[in-house]
Amino acid sequence: MEKNSRRVAISLLAHPDDAEFLCAGTMIRLADAGWTVHIASCTPGDCGTMTHDRWEISSIRTRENIASAAKIGATYHCLDERDGMVCYDKSTLQKAIDLFRRVAPSLVFTHAPKDYMMDHEMASLLARQASFMYGAPNASPHPLLPGSAVPHLYYCDPIGMVDPLGNPVEPTTVIDVSQQLAMKSEMLAAHASQREWLRAHHGMDEYIESMKRHGAERGKRIGTASAEAFVQHRGHPYPQNDLLIELFAKGRA
Ligand SMILES: [Zn+2]
């Protein structure tokens, strides 16, 4: 199979703001290194509200996503599925494959295969299969871009760093994002609708603080102030070398 030598990264995660919690620091590093970066969610976050209707909050959160992505020159995409209803089915998978076909990623981030809610697990399956299939000529009506091939695939930490049964997840790859923490926080803060209701509910800026606690915990593994952790997918025919470690040598498992 052709080697994928493009420098294009995409995160395909379930919801708006998942990327900012789980992999934005590493994506900032990629953008700074000259990579083209895309951020995609399966849903527009239509249930992330106590006050707006589905369409109002989708509109608000889509604008927040675009603003967050723009801070690092990234492009935002949405598969336009619904919160709590993300499925691994033919129509959603075709949307994911078509998105990957247009973007032709060489590096993909998605959720852990086992995570705290099913939207995350379904997004993980969609990203895995879209990675595998998008370079097959007949998989999508969109034109095949030069260099399209099976990309490096990394699973982000599950929420809380544990699987749904409470077992800790052991990362293969830990990337230092200390220098990116300010921008990562700025990107997360762009999701103002989510930050505000959590702040009202908790009486503190829990939205930003929980992201920082997670990063600090992973940072302990490599002796840095903040880090993001991943598990690399190494099944056939995915690339076997740890590209993130090669790019950012300071990070290690
Ligand atoms: Zn989520």
PDB file of C-alpha atoms and ligand atoms in Angstrom:
ATOM      1  CA  MET A   1       0.000   0.000   0.000  1.00  0.00           C
ATOM      2  CA  GLU A   2       1.198   3.514  -0.827  1.00  0.00           C
ATOM      3  CA  LYS A   3       2.879   5.356   2.027  1.00  0.00           C
ATOM      4  CA  ASN A   4       1.009   8.444   3.208  1.00  0.00           C
ATOM      5  CA  SER A   5       3.514  11.304   3.135  1.00  0.00           C
ATOM      6  CA  ARG A   6       1.022  14.180   3.377  1.00  0.00           C
ATOM      7  CA  ARG A   7       1.152  16.570   6.321  1.00  0.00           C
ATOM      8  CA  VAL A   8      -2.555  16.819   7.052  1.00  0.00           C
ATOM      9  CA  ALA A   9      -4.093  16.061  10.461  1.00  0.00           C
ATOM     10  CA  ILE A  10      -7.760  15.691  11.404  1.00  0.00           C
ATOM     11  CA  SER A  11      -9.502  15.004  14.679  1.00  0.00           C
ATOM     12  CA  LEU A  12     -12.854  13.240  14.248  1.00  0.00           C
ATOM     13  CA  LEU A  13     -14.509  13.298  17.661  1.00  0.00           C
ATOM     14  CA  ALA A  14     -18.122  13.144  18.804  1.00  0.00           C
ATOM     15  CA  HIS A  15     -18.917  16.632  20.039  1.00  0.00           C
ATOM     16  CA  PRO A  16     -17.846  20.266  19.775  1.00  0.00           C
ATOM     17  CA  ASP A  17     -15.108  20.920  22.384  1.00  0.00           C
ATOM     18  CA  ASP A  18     -13.945  17.275  22.629  1.00  0.00           C
ATOM     19  CA  ALA A  19     -10.851  18.188  20.581  1.00  0.00           C
ATOM     20  CA  GLU A  20     -10.057  21.109  22.864  1.00  0.00           C
ATOM     21  CA  PHE A  21     -10.088  18.779  25.865  1.00  0.00           C
ATOM     22  CA  LEU A  22      -8.245  15.811  24.354  1.00  0.00           C
ATOM     23  CA  CYS A  23      -5.846  16.672  21.532  1.00  0.00           C
ATOM     24  CA  ALA A  24      -5.795  20.417  20.757  1.00  0.00           C
ATOM     25  CA  GLY A  25      -2.343  20.910  22.308  1.00  0.00           C
ATOM     26  CA  THR A  26      -0.814  18.373  19.926  1.00  0.00           C
ATOM     27  CA  MET A  27      -2.764  19.876  17.026  1.00  0.00           C
ATOM     28  CA  ILE A  28      -1.367  23.309  17.903  1.00  0.00           C
ATOM     29  CA  ARG A  29       2.123  21.776  17.702  1.00  0.00           C
ATOM     30  CA  LEU A  30       1.291  20.281  14.304  1.00  0.00           C
ATOM     31  CA  ALA A  31      -0.079  23.602  13.019  1.00  0.00           C
ATOM     32  CA  ASP A  32       3.051  25.389  14.273  1.00  0.00           C
ATOM     33  CA  ALA A  33       5.152  22.803  12.403  1.00  0.00           C
ATOM     34  CA  GLY A  34       3.381  23.700   9.160  1.00  0.00           C
ATOM     35  CA  TRP A  35       0.783  20.957   9.049  1.00  0.00           C
ATOM     36  CA  THR A  36      -2.735  21.532   7.691  1.00  0.00           C
ATOM     37  CA  VAL A  37      -5.136  20.894  10.561  1.00  0.00           C
ATOM     38  CA  HIS A  38      -8.848  19.996  10.524  1.00  0.00           C
ATOM     39  CA  ILE A  39     -11.193  19.637  13.506  1.00  0.00           C
ATOM     40  CA  ALA A  40     -14.393  17.617  12.995  1.00  0.00           C
ATOM     41  CA  SER A  41     -17.269  16.685  15.263  1.00  0.00           C
ATOM     42  CA  CYS A  42     -20.058  14.183  14.627  1.00  0.00           C
ATOM     43  CA  THR A  43     -22.703  16.478  16.131  1.00  0.00           C
ATOM     44  CA  PRO A  44     -23.119  20.251  16.460  1.00  0.00           C
ATOM     45  CA  GLY A  45     -23.702  19.796  20.209  1.00  0.00           C
ATOM     46  CA  ASP A  46     -27.477  20.103  19.976  1.00  0.00           C
ATOM     47  CA  CYS A  47     -28.142  18.817  23.508  1.00  0.00           C
ATOM     48  CA  GLY A  48     -25.500  20.893  25.283  1.00  0.00           C
ATOM     49  CA  THR A  49     -27.910  23.412  26.786  1.00  0.00           C
ATOM     50  CA  MET A  50     -30.525  23.945  29.491  1.00  0.00           C
ATOM     51  CA  THR A  51     -32.151  26.967  27.822  1.00  0.00           C
ATOM     52  CA  HIS A  52     -31.927  27.006  24.006  1.00  0.00           C
ATOM     53  CA  ASP A  53     -33.777  24.811  21.546  1.00  0.00           C
ATOM     54  CA  ARG A  54     -31.840  22.297  19.451  1.00  0.00           C
ATOM     55  CA  TRP A  55     -31.421  24.621  16.479  1.00  0.00           C
ATOM     56  CA  GLU A  56     -30.382  27.692  18.441  1.00  0.00           C
ATOM     57  CA  ILE A  57     -27.691  25.850  20.379  1.00  0.00           C
ATOM     58  CA  SER A  58     -26.421  24.101  17.228  1.00  0.00           C
ATOM     59  CA  SER A  59     -26.003  27.476  15.574  1.00  0.00           C
ATOM     60  CA  ILE A  60     -24.257  28.976  18.614  1.00  0.00           C
ATOM     61  CA  ARG A  61     -21.911  26.035  19.005  1.00  0.00           C
ATOM     62  CA  THR A  62     -21.066  25.839  15.314  1.00  0.00           C
ATOM     63  CA  ARG A  63     -19.908  29.456  15.477  1.00  0.00           C
ATOM     64  CA  GLU A  64     -17.907  28.655  18.630  1.00  0.00           C
ATOM     65  CA  ASN A  65     -16.233  25.719  16.883  1.00  0.00           C
ATOM     66  CA  ILE A  66     -15.296  27.764  13.859  1.00  0.00           C
ATOM     67  CA  ALA A  67     -13.837  30.467  16.127  1.00  0.00           C
ATOM     68  CA  SER A  68     -11.829  27.944  18.144  1.00  0.00           C
ATOM     69  CA  ALA A  69     -10.415  26.226  15.052  1.00  0.00           C
ATOM     70  CA  ALA A  70      -9.573  29.574  13.448  1.00  0.00           C
ATOM     71  CA  LYS A  71      -7.230  30.403  16.331  1.00  0.00           C
ATOM     72  CA  ILE A  72      -4.753  27.865  14.933  1.00  0.00           C
ATOM     73  CA  GLY A  73      -5.705  28.208  11.265  1.00  0.00           C
ATOM     74  CA  ALA A  74      -7.700  24.970  11.366  1.00  0.00           C
ATOM     75  CA  THR A  75     -10.883  24.201   9.427  1.00  0.00           C
ATOM     76  CA  TYR A  76     -13.975  22.963  11.287  1.00  0.00           C
ATOM     77  CA  HIS A  77     -16.264  20.255   9.878  1.00  0.00           C
ATOM     78  CA  CYS A  78     -19.444  18.657  11.239  1.00  0.00           C
ATOM     79  CA  LEU A  79     -21.074  15.357  10.211  1.00  0.00           C
ATOM     80  CA  ASP A  80     -24.400  16.849  11.413  1.00  0.00           C
ATOM     81  CA  GLU A  81     -25.513  13.877  13.474  1.00  0.00           C
ATOM     82  CA  ARG A  82     -27.391  14.371  16.786  1.00  0.00           C
ATOM     83  CA  ASP A  83     -26.122  14.307  20.371  1.00  0.00           C
ATOM     84  CA  GLY A  84     -26.705  10.925  21.976  1.00  0.00           C
ATOM     85  CA  MET A  85     -27.586   9.389  18.598  1.00  0.00           C
ATOM     86  CA  VAL A  86     -24.205   8.965  16.900  1.00  0.00           C
ATOM     87  CA  CYS A  87     -24.375   5.591  15.154  1.00  0.00           C
ATOM     88  CA  TYR A  88     -21.993   3.338  13.332  1.00  0.00           C
ATOM     89  CA  ASP A  89     -24.279   2.905  10.349  1.00  0.00           C
ATOM     90  CA  LYS A  90     -23.995   3.185   6.565  1.00  0.00           C
ATOM     91  CA  SER A  91     -25.071   6.798   6.170  1.00  0.00           C
ATOM     92  CA  THR A  92     -22.867   8.167   8.965  1.00  0.00           C
ATOM     93  CA  LEU A  93     -19.909   6.087   7.842  1.00  0.00           C
ATOM     94  CA  GLN A  94     -20.302   7.383   4.295  1.00  0.00           C
ATOM     95  CA  LYS A  95     -20.224  10.965   5.632  1.00  0.00           C
ATOM     96  CA  ALA A  96     -17.025  10.193   7.536  1.00  0.00           C
ATOM     97  CA  ILE A  97     -15.406   8.532   4.517  1.00  0.00           C
ATOM     98  CA  ASP A  98     -16.418  11.456   2.264  1.00  0.00           C
ATOM     99  CA  LEU A  99     -14.943  13.946   4.757  1.00  0.00           C
ATOM    100  CA  PHE A 100     -11.663  12.026   4.899  1.00  0.00           C
ATOM    101  CA  ARG A 101     -11.652  11.731   1.116  1.00  0.00           C
ATOM    102  CA  ARG A 102     -11.830  15.542   0.784  1.00  0.00           C
ATOM    103  CA  VAL A 103      -9.231  16.161   3.505  1.00  0.00           C
ATOM    104  CA  ALA A 104      -6.948  13.162   2.783  1.00  0.00           C
ATOM    105  CA  PRO A 105      -5.416  13.021   6.267  1.00  0.00           C
ATOM    106  CA  SER A 106      -2.054  11.454   7.023  1.00  0.00           C
ATOM    107  CA  LEU A 107      -2.703  11.663  10.779  1.00  0.00           C
ATOM    108  CA  VAL A 108      -6.030  11.027  12.536  1.00  0.00           C
ATOM    109  CA  PHE A 109      -7.101  11.562  16.142  1.00  0.00           C
ATOM    110  CA  THR A 110     -10.265  10.019  17.516  1.00  0.00           C
ATOM    111  CA  HIS A 111     -11.800   8.846  20.775  1.00  0.00           C
ATOM    112  CA  ALA A 112     -10.630   5.836  22.744  1.00  0.00           C
ATOM    113  CA  PRO A 113     -12.388   2.646  21.553  1.00  0.00           C
ATOM    114  CA  LYS A 114     -13.909   2.334  25.044  1.00  0.00           C
ATOM    115  CA  ASP A 115     -15.061   5.628  26.557  1.00  0.00           C
ATOM    116  CA  TYR A 116     -17.595   6.995  28.992  1.00  0.00           C
ATOM    117  CA  MET A 117     -20.426   7.490  26.477  1.00  0.00           C
ATOM    118  CA  MET A 118     -21.517   5.740  23.313  1.00  0.00           C
ATOM    119  CA  ASP A 119     -21.243   8.787  21.020  1.00  0.00           C
ATOM    120  CA  HIS A 120     -17.503   8.667  21.702  1.00  0.00           C
ATOM    121  CA  GLU A 121     -17.229   4.954  21.002  1.00  0.00           C
ATOM    122  CA  MET A 122     -19.217   5.257  17.762  1.00  0.00           C
ATOM    123  CA  ALA A 123     -17.067   8.216  16.632  1.00  0.00           C
ATOM    124  CA  SER A 124     -14.002   6.071  17.306  1.00  0.00           C
ATOM    125  CA  LEU A 125     -15.338   3.295  15.053  1.00  0.00           C
ATOM    126  CA  LEU A 126     -16.293   5.790  12.332  1.00  0.00           C
ATOM    127  CA  ALA A 127     -12.818   7.364  12.340  1.00  0.00           C
ATOM    128  CA  ARG A 128     -11.121   3.977  12.331  1.00  0.00           C
ATOM    129  CA  GLN A 129     -13.087   2.685   9.368  1.00  0.00           C
ATOM    130  CA  ALA A 130     -12.918   5.995   7.446  1.00  0.00           C
ATOM    131  CA  SER A 131      -9.126   5.944   7.910  1.00  0.00           C
ATOM    132  CA  PHE A 132      -8.944   2.453   6.482  1.00  0.00           C
ATOM    133  CA  MET A 133     -11.319   3.029   3.561  1.00  0.00           C
ATOM    134  CA  TYR A 134     -10.981   6.597   2.322  1.00  0.00           C
ATOM    135  CA  GLY A 135      -8.117   5.881  -0.077  1.00  0.00           C
ATOM    136  CA  ALA A 136     -10.007   3.099  -1.864  1.00  0.00           C
ATOM    137  CA  PRO A 137     -11.096   4.580  -5.217  1.00  0.00           C
ATOM    138  CA  ASN A 138     -14.672   3.255  -5.044  1.00  0.00           C
ATOM    139  CA  ALA A 139     -15.279   4.239  -1.391  1.00  0.00           C
ATOM    140  CA  SER A 140     -16.455   7.789  -2.172  1.00  0.00           C
ATOM    141  CA  PRO A 141     -17.675   9.835  -5.135  1.00  0.00           C
ATOM    142  CA  HIS A 142     -15.189  12.601  -4.272  1.00  0.00           C
ATOM    143  CA  PRO A 143     -11.938  12.753  -6.253  1.00  0.00           C
ATOM    144  CA  LEU A 144      -8.965  10.897  -4.796  1.00  0.00           C
ATOM    145  CA  LEU A 145      -6.242  13.356  -3.779  1.00  0.00           C
ATOM    146  CA  PRO A 146      -2.603  12.466  -4.482  1.00  0.00           C
ATOM    147  CA  GLY A 147      -0.939  10.699  -1.547  1.00  0.00           C
ATOM    148  CA  SER A 148      -4.208   9.408  -0.056  1.00  0.00           C
ATOM    149  CA  ALA A 149      -3.369   6.309   1.988  1.00  0.00           C
ATOM    150  CA  VAL A 150      -3.986   4.739   5.383  1.00  0.00           C
ATOM    151  CA  PRO A 151      -2.992   7.408   7.947  1.00  0.00           C
ATOM    152  CA  HIS A 152      -1.389   7.190  11.371  1.00  0.00           C
ATOM    153  CA  LEU A 153      -4.277   6.738  13.812  1.00  0.00           C
ATOM    154  CA  TYR A 154      -4.168   7.767  17.462  1.00  0.00           C
ATOM    155  CA  TYR A 155      -6.838   7.259  20.115  1.00  0.00           C
ATOM    156  CA  CYS A 156      -7.140  10.113  22.592  1.00  0.00           C
ATOM    157  CA  ASP A 157      -7.522   9.490  26.286  1.00  0.00           C
ATOM    158  CA  PRO A 158     -10.998   8.433  27.409  1.00  0.00           C
ATOM    159  CA  ILE A 159     -12.674  10.989  29.660  1.00  0.00           C
ATOM    160  CA  GLY A 160     -11.217  10.548  33.150  1.00  0.00           C
ATOM    161  CA  MET A 161      -8.383   8.403  31.693  1.00  0.00           C
ATOM    162  CA  VAL A 162     -10.360   5.240  32.476  1.00  0.00           C
ATOM    163  CA  ASP A 163     -12.490   2.869  30.390  1.00  0.00           C
ATOM    164  CA  PRO A 164     -16.222   2.495  31.181  1.00  0.00           C
ATOM    165  CA  LEU A 165     -15.427  -0.243  33.702  1.00  0.00           C
ATOM    166  CA  GLY A 166     -13.082   2.055  35.573  1.00  0.00           C
ATOM    167  CA  ASN A 167      -9.828   0.500  34.376  1.00  0.00           C
ATOM    168  CA  PRO A 168      -6.971   2.970  33.733  1.00  0.00           C
ATOM    169  CA  VAL A 169      -5.868   3.313  30.098  1.00  0.00           C
ATOM    170  CA  GLU A 170      -2.143   2.889  29.453  1.00  0.00           C
ATOM    171  CA  PRO A 171      -0.938   5.337  26.759  1.00  0.00           C
ATOM    172  CA  THR A 172       1.612   4.419  24.088  1.00  0.00           C
ATOM    173  CA  THR A 173       2.455   8.054  23.372  1.00  0.00           C
ATOM    174  CA  VAL A 174       2.603  11.118  25.622  1.00  0.00           C
ATOM    175  CA  ILE A 175       3.175  14.547  24.085  1.00  0.00           C
ATOM    176  CA  ASP A 176       4.346  17.615  25.993  1.00  0.00           C
ATOM    177  CA  VAL A 177       1.880  20.483  25.489  1.00  0.00           C
ATOM    178  CA  SER A 178       3.109  22.813  28.251  1.00  0.00           C
ATOM    179  CA  GLN A 179       3.980  25.551  25.767  1.00  0.00           C
ATOM    180  CA  GLN A 180       0.597  25.128  24.082  1.00  0.00           C
ATOM    181  CA  LEU A 181      -1.519  25.248  27.256  1.00  0.00           C
ATOM    182  CA  ALA A 182      -2.375  28.951  26.977  1.00  0.00           C
ATOM    183  CA  MET A 183      -3.607  28.599  23.392  1.00  0.00           C
ATOM    184  CA  LYS A 184      -5.378  25.330  24.224  1.00  0.00           C
ATOM    185  CA  SER A 185      -7.207  27.153  27.041  1.00  0.00           C
ATOM    186  CA  GLU A 186      -8.062  29.993  24.662  1.00  0.00           C
ATOM    187  CA  MET A 187      -9.515  27.506  22.172  1.00  0.00           C
ATOM    188  CA  LEU A 188     -11.576  25.842  24.905  1.00  0.00           C
ATOM    189  CA  ALA A 189     -12.784  29.229  26.142  1.00  0.00           C
ATOM    190  CA  ALA A 190     -14.116  29.940  22.647  1.00  0.00           C
ATOM    191  CA  HIS A 191     -16.846  27.428  23.572  1.00  0.00           C
ATOM    192  CA  ALA A 192     -18.416  30.143  25.707  1.00  0.00           C
ATOM    193  CA  SER A 193     -21.914  28.615  25.852  1.00  0.00           C
ATOM    194  CA  GLN A 194     -20.527  25.517  27.606  1.00  0.00           C
ATOM    195  CA  ARG A 195     -18.116  27.357  29.843  1.00  0.00           C
ATOM    196  CA  GLU A 196     -20.789  29.756  31.106  1.00  0.00           C
ATOM    197  CA  TRP A 197     -23.378  27.231  32.203  1.00  0.00           C
ATOM    198  CA  LEU A 198     -20.745  25.087  33.911  1.00  0.00           C
ATOM    199  CA  ARG A 199     -19.384  28.170  35.642  1.00  0.00           C
ATOM    200  CA  ALA A 200     -22.896  29.098  36.806  1.00  0.00           C
ATOM    201  CA  HIS A 201     -23.534  25.529  37.919  1.00  0.00           C
ATOM    202  CA  HIS A 202     -20.220  24.876  39.715  1.00  0.00           C
ATOM    203  CA  GLY A 203     -19.463  28.414  40.855  1.00  0.00           C
ATOM    204  CA  MET A 204     -15.965  28.055  39.385  1.00  0.00           C
ATOM    205  CA  ASP A 205     -14.336  27.834  35.986  1.00  0.00           C
ATOM    206  CA  GLU A 206     -14.592  24.046  35.973  1.00  0.00           C
ATOM    207  CA  TYR A 207     -14.649  23.909  32.167  1.00  0.00           C
ATOM    208  CA  ILE A 208     -11.070  25.129  31.834  1.00  0.00           C
ATOM    209  CA  GLU A 209      -9.842  23.699  35.155  1.00  0.00           C
ATOM    210  CA  SER A 210     -10.825  20.110  34.351  1.00  0.00           C
ATOM    211  CA  MET A 211      -8.844  20.260  31.094  1.00  0.00           C
ATOM    212  CA  LYS A 212      -5.830  21.605  32.984  1.00  0.00           C
ATOM    213  CA  ARG A 213      -6.055  18.890  35.666  1.00  0.00           C
ATOM    214  CA  HIS A 214      -6.104  16.170  33.005  1.00  0.00           C
ATOM    215  CA  GLY A 215      -3.069  17.686  31.248  1.00  0.00           C
ATOM    216  CA  ALA A 216      -1.161  18.037  34.511  1.00  0.00           C
ATOM    217  CA  GLU A 217      -1.851  14.400  35.394  1.00  0.00           C
ATOM    218  CA  ARG A 218      -0.528  13.175  32.028  1.00  0.00           C
ATOM    219  CA  GLY A 219       2.389  15.607  32.289  1.00  0.00           C
ATOM    220  CA  LYS A 220       3.637  13.738  35.357  1.00  0.00           C
ATOM    221  CA  ARG A 221       4.466  10.756  33.148  1.00  0.00           C
ATOM    222  CA  ILE A 222       7.061  12.717  31.180  1.00  0.00           C
ATOM    223  CA  GLY A 223       8.050  15.307  33.744  1.00  0.00           C
ATOM    224  CA  THR A 224       6.328  18.276  32.122  1.00  0.00           C
ATOM    225  CA  ALA A 225       3.664  20.686  33.335  1.00  0.00           C
ATOM    226  CA  SER A 226       1.050  19.503  30.829  1.00  0.00           C
ATOM    227  CA  ALA A 227       0.743  16.667  28.330  1.00  0.00           C
ATOM    228  CA  GLU A 228      -1.705  14.813  26.117  1.00  0.00           C
ATOM    229  CA  ALA A 229      -1.737  11.015  26.006  1.00  0.00           C
ATOM    230  CA  PHE A 230      -2.639   8.692  23.144  1.00  0.00           C
ATOM    231  CA  VAL A 231      -2.796   5.044  22.201  1.00  0.00           C
ATOM    232  CA  GLN A 232      -1.580   4.361  18.669  1.00  0.00           C
ATOM    233  CA  HIS A 233      -3.623   2.001  16.484  1.00  0.00           C
ATOM    234  CA  ARG A 234      -1.195  -0.535  15.103  1.00  0.00           C
ATOM    235  CA  GLY A 235      -3.395  -3.071  13.285  1.00  0.00           C
ATOM    236  CA  HIS A 236      -2.678  -4.041   9.676  1.00  0.00           C
ATOM    237  CA  PRO A 237      -2.187  -2.014   7.409  1.00  0.00           C
ATOM    238  CA  TYR A 238      -1.722   1.095   9.576  1.00  0.00           C
ATOM    239  CA  PRO A 239       1.730   2.744   9.826  1.00  0.00           C
ATOM    240  CA  GLN A 240       3.691   1.191  12.693  1.00  0.00           C
ATOM    241  CA  ASN A 241       6.127   3.996  13.516  1.00  0.00           C
ATOM    242  CA  ASP A 242       5.139   6.451  16.269  1.00  0.00           C
ATOM    243  CA  LEU A 243       4.953   9.617  14.182  1.00  0.00           C
ATOM    244  CA  LEU A 244       4.062  11.922  17.083  1.00  0.00           C
ATOM    245  CA  ILE A 245       7.130  10.862  19.045  1.00  0.00           C
ATOM    246  CA  GLU A 246       9.281  11.283  15.934  1.00  0.00           C
ATOM    247  CA  LEU A 247       7.919  14.796  15.381  1.00  0.00           C
ATOM    248  CA  PHE A 248       7.990  15.957  18.998  1.00  0.00           C
ATOM    249  CA  ALA A 249      10.921  14.068  20.461  1.00  0.00           C
ATOM    250  CA  LYS A 250      10.410  15.363  23.952  1.00  0.00           C
ATOM    251  CA  GLY A 251       7.170  13.421  24.284  1.00  0.00           C
ATOM    252  CA  ARG A 252       7.443   9.741  25.152  1.00  0.00           C
ATOM    253  CA  ALA A 253       5.317   7.026  26.679  1.00  0.00           C
TER     254      ALA A 253
HETATM  255 ZN    ZN B   1     -17.889  14.383  23.835  1.00  0.00          ZN
END
